[in-house]
Each structure stands twice: as C-alpha cells, then as structure tokens.
Tab-separated table of C-alpha atoms and ligand atoms in Angstrom:
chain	number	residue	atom	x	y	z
A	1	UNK	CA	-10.567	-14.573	-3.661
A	2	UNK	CA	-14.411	-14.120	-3.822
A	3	UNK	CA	-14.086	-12.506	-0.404
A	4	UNK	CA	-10.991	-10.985	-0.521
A	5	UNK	CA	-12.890	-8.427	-3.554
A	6	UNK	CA	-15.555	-6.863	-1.591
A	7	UNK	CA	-14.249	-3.565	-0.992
A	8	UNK	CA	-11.157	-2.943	-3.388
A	9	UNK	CA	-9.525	0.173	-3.376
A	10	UNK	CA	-7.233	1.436	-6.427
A	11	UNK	CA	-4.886	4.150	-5.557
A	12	UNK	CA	-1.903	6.729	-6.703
A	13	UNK	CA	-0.891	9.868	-5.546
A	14	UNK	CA	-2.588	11.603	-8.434
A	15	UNK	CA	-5.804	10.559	-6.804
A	16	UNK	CA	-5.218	12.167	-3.484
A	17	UNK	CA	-5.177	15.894	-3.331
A	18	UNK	CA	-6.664	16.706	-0.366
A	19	UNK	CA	-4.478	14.508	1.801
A	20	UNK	CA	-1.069	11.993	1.572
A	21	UNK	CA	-1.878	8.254	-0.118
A	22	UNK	CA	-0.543	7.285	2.942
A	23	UNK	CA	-3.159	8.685	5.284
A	24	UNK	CA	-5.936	7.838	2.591
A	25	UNK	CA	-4.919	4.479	2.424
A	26	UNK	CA	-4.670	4.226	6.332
A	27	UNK	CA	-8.365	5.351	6.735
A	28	UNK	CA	-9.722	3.303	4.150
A	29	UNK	CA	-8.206	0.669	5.741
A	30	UNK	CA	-9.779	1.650	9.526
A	31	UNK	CA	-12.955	2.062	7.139
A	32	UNK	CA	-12.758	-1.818	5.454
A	33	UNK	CA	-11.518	-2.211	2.729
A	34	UNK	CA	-10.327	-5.768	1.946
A	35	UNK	CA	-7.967	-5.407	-1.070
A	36	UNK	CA	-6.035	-2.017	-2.651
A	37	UNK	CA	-4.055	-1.563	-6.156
A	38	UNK	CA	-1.463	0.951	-6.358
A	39	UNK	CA	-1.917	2.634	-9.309
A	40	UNK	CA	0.404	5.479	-10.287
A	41	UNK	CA	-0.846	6.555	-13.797
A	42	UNK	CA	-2.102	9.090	-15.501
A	43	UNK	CA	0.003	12.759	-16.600
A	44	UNK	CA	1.571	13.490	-13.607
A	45	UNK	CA	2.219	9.947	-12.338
A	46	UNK	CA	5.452	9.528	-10.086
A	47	UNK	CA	8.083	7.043	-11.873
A	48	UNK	CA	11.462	5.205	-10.779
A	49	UNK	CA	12.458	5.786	-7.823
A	50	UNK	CA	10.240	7.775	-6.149
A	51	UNK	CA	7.479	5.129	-7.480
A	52	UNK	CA	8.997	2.452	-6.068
A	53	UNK	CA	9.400	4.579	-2.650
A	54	UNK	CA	6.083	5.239	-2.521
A	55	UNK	CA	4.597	1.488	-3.583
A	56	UNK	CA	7.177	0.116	-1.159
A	57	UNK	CA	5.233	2.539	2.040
A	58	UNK	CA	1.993	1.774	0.738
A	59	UNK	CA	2.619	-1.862	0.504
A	60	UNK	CA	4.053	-1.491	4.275
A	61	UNK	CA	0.791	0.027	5.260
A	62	UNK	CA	-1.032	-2.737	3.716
A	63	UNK	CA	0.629	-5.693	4.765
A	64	UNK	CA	0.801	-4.400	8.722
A	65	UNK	CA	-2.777	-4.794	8.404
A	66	UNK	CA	-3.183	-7.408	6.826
A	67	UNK	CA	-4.570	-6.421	2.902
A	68	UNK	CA	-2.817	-7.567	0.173
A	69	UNK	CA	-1.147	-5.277	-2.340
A	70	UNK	CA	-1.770	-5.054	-6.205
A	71	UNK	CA	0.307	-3.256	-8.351
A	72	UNK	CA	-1.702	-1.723	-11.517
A	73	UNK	CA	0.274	-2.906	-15.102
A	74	UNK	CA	4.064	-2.136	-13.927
A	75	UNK	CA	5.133	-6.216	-13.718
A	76	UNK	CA	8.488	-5.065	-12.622
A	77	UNK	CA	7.688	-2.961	-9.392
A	78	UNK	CA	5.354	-5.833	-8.704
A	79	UNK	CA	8.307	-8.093	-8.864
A	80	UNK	CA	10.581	-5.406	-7.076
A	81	UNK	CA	8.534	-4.742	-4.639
A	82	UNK	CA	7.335	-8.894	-4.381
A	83	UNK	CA	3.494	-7.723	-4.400
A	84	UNK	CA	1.095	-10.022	-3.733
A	85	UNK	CA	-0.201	-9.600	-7.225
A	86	UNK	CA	-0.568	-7.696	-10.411
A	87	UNK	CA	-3.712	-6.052	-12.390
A	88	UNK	CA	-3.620	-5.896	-15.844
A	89	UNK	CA	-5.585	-4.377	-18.768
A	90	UNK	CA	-6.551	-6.442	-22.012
A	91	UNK	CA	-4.064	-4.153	-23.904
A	92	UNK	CA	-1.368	-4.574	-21.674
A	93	UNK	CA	0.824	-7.005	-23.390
A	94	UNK	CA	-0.037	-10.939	-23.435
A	95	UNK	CA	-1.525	-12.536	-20.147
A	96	UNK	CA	-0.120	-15.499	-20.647
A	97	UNK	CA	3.563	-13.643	-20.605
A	98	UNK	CA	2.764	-11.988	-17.038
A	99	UNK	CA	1.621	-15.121	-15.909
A	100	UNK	CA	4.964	-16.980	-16.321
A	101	UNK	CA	6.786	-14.062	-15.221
A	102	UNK	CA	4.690	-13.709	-11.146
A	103	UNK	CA	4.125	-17.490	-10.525
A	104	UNK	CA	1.295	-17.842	-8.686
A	105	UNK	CA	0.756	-14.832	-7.383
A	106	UNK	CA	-2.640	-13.043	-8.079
A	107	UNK	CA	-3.222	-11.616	-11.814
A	108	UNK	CA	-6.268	-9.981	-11.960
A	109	UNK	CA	-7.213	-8.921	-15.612
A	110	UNK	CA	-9.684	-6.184	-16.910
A	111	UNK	CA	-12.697	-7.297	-18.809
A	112	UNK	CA	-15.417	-4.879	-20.437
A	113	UNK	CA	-18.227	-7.488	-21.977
A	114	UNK	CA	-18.324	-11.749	-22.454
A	115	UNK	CA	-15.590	-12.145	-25.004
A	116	UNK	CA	-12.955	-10.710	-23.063
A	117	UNK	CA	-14.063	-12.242	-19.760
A	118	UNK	CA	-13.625	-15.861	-21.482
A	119	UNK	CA	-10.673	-14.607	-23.347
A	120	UNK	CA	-9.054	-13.068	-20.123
A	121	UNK	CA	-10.220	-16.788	-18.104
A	122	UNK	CA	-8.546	-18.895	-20.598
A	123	UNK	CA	-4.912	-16.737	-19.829
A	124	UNK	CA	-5.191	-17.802	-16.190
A	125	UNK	CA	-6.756	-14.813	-14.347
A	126	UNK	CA	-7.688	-15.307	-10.136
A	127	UNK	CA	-10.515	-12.362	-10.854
A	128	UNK	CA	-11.780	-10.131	-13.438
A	129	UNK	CA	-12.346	-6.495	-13.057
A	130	UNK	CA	-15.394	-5.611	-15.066
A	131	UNK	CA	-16.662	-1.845	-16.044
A	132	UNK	CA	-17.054	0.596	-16.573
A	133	UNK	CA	-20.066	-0.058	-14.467
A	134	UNK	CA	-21.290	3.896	-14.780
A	135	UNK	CA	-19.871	7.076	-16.026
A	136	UNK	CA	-16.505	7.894	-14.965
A	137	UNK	CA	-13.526	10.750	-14.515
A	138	UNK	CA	-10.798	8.615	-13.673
A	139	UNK	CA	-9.880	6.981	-17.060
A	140	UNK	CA	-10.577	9.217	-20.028
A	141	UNK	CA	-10.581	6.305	-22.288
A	142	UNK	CA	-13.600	4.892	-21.468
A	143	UNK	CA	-15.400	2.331	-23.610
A	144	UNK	CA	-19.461	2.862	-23.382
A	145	UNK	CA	-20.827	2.301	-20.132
A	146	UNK	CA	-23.021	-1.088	-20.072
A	147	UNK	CA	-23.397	-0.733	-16.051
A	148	UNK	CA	-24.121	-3.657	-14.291
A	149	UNK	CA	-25.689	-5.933	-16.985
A	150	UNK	CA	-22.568	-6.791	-18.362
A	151	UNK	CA	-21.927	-8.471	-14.782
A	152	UNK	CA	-25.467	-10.183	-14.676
A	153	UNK	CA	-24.442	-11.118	-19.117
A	154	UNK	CA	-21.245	-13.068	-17.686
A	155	UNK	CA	-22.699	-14.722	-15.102
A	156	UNK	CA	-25.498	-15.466	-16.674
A	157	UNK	CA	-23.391	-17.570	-19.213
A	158	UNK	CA	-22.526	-19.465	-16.034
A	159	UNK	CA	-18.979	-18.058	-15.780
A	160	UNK	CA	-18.550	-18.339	-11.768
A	161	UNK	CA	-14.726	-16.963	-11.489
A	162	UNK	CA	-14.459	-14.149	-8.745
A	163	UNK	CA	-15.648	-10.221	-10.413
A	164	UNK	CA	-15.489	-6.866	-9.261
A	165	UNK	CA	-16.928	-4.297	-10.491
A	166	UNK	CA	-14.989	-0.655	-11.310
A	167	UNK	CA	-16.371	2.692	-12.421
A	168	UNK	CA	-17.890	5.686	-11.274
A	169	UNK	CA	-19.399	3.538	-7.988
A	170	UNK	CA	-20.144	5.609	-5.552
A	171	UNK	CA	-22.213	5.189	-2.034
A	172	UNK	CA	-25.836	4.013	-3.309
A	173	UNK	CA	-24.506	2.526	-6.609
A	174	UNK	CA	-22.608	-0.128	-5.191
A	175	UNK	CA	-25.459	-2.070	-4.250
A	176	UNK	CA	-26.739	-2.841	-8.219
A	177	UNK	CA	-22.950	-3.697	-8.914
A	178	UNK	CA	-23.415	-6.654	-6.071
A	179	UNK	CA	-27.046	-7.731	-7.050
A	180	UNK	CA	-25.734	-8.392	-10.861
A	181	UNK	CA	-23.515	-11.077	-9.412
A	182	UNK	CA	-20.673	-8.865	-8.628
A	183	UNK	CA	-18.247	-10.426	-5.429
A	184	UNK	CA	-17.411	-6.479	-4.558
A	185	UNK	CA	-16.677	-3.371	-5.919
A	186	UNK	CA	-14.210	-1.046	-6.800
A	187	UNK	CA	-13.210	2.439	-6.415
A	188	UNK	CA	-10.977	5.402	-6.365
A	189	UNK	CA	-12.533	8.633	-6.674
A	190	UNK	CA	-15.459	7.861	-4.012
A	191	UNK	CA	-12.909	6.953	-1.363
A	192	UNK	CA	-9.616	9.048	-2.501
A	193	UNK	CA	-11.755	12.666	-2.905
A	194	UNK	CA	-13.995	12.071	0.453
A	195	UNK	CA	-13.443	14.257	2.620
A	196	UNK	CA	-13.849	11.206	5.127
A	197	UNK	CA	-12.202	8.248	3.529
A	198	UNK	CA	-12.539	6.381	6.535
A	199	UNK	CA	-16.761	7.397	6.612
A	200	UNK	CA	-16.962	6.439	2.671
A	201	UNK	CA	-15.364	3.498	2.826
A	202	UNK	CA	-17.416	2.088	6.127
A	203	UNK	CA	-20.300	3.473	4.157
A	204	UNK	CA	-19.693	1.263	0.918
A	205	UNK	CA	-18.313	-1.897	2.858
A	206	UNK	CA	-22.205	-1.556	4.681
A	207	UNK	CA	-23.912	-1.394	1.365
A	208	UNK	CA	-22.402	-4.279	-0.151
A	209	UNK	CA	-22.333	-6.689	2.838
A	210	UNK	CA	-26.314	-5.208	3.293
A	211	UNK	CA	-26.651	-7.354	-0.097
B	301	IFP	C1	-8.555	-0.891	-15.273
B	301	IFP	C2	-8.915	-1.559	-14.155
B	301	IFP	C3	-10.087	-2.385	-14.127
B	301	IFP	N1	-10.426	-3.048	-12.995
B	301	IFP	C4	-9.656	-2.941	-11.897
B	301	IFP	C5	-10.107	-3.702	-10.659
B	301	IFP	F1	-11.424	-3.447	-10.463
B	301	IFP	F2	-9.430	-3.295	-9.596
B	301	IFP	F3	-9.972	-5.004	-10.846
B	301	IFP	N2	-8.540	-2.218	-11.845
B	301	IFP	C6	-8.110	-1.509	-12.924
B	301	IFP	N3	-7.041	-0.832	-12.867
C-alpha cells in the first residue's frame, strides 16, 4: 500500500472543465499516477445512474491499466461497481460499519491531526489521508491548515501505517508533504485544471520519487 500512494489522484466531473474525466484520467495515467478516487461531490455532482455510468468508465480506464479504483464515501457504488476500495471521511458514518460491509477490500479513512489518525487505525484503515496539508479550493469546509507537521506529529508518535497527504499540493509543494514522512501525495485541482494533465502529473510523480 505504501507504494501504491505515491501519486493519488481524486477525481469527478465537477473537477474537469476544460476537458472529459475520461481523457483527464487517461493522461494522468500516461503521466504516473499510481492510485485515483472517483469522487463525484460537491453542487453539481452527477447521481444514480449517470454516476454509476460514469464510475463504471472510469473504473474501466483504470483497471486496463492497471490502477486501482477508489470510490469517495458512496459504499454502495463501491459495492455496485466492486471497486477495489472505498475512502471515507471521519464524519461519514462508523468505520467499523463500512468495514464489515467491503471485506477486505481497501478503506482508506481521512485524518486531520493524532487523535483521529489513532482513532481512524483502531477501525481498521489500509491508509490514512491526512490534510489539509496547505490552503485549498476544493473543499470549502476546511479545518485550519497545519501543513505538513501534522504528518511529521503522527509519525513522530511512531505510527508507521501507509499516509498520503491531500490539499492544495501543487508542483514544488509536494516535496515537504514526502519529507514529513508522507508515502505520496494527493491531488485534484493541480492535475484536473492543468492544461497538461499528463505534464503535471509526470512533473509531481518526479518530485516525489526525487525524495
Ligand atoms: C477527504 C479526503 C481526504 N483524503 C483523501 C485521500 F488523500 F485521497 F486519501 N481523499 C479524500 N477524499
């Protein structure tokens, strides 16, 4: 799992404007990445059927090339769609429940400081997703920004579980993410609004294998 987080894309069609998810996800692919969420949130965030549609092509995409596929929250598309594993906030209803419901598949679980990395640990995550690691547009919600010393806090208290770090990372900022103790990092808006996916994503899997 370490290995698999390097270069973790999280994706929805809200994210892509200037191009189809489909073609964003196909040259961050060609570009490196190593694992991708679908992630269809946010106001004007496709549901039912055309949700599924579009997870089921994206998870196509992946699998031809070999990435696994994460589904962001939605348990049952991950199930429908038999994902190779699901990404879930501290908020979003008990680990432990999601846990028993996908097996062993991966369950990756969103931490912001110590507490809730033990806390998210102890419900069985495979990695945590730690951030915000600077300031970010994507989620509006954002608790403060600690940046990359939370990473260095957890590992420091000799937790050793797989991390990567989410929020506002961007080509440059990846590398402080890696040399806190993070295993990878990971993005939307610095691979989804490039107007090279492919280029920003070979650009950010250089910086963090460069550490
Ligand atoms: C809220 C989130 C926090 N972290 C992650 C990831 F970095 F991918 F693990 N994904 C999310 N959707």
């Amino acid at each position: 799992m370490h290995k698999q987080l390097a270069l973790y894309l999280v994706m929805g069609s809200v994210n892509c404007e200037n191009s189809s998810p489909e073609d964003v996800l196909r040259d961050a692919i060609a570009g490196g990445i190593t694992l991708f969420q679908f992630r269809e949130k946010g106001p004007r965030a496709l549901e039912g059927t055309a949700k599924l549609e579009l997870g089921r092509r994206l998870f196509r995409i992946c699998h031809e090339h070999g990435i696994p596929f994460i589904v962001n929250d939605d348990v049952e598309l991950m199930l429908a769609l038999n994902a190779d594993g699901l990404h879930i906030g501290q908020e979003d209803g008990s680990a432990r429940a999601m846990r028993n419901r996908i097996g062993d598949k991966i369950l990756g679980i969103s931490a912001h400081n110590l507490s809730e990395a033990r806390a998210a640990l102890a419900d069985g995550a495979d990695y945590l997703g730690v951030g915000p690691m600077y300031e970010t547009q994507t989620k509006p919600d954002i608790r403060e920004v600690r940046g990359p010393e939370v990473i260095r806090e957890i590992r420091g208290a000799g937790i050793a579980c797989p991390i990567v770090g989410i929020g506002g990372i961007t080509h440059g900022k990846a590398a402080p993410v890696i040399d806190a103790g993070a295993d990878g990092v990971a993005v939307i808006t610095a691979i989804t609004q490039a107007s090279a996916p492919l280029e920003a994503a070979r650009n950010l899997r250089n910086e963090v294998r460069s550490r």
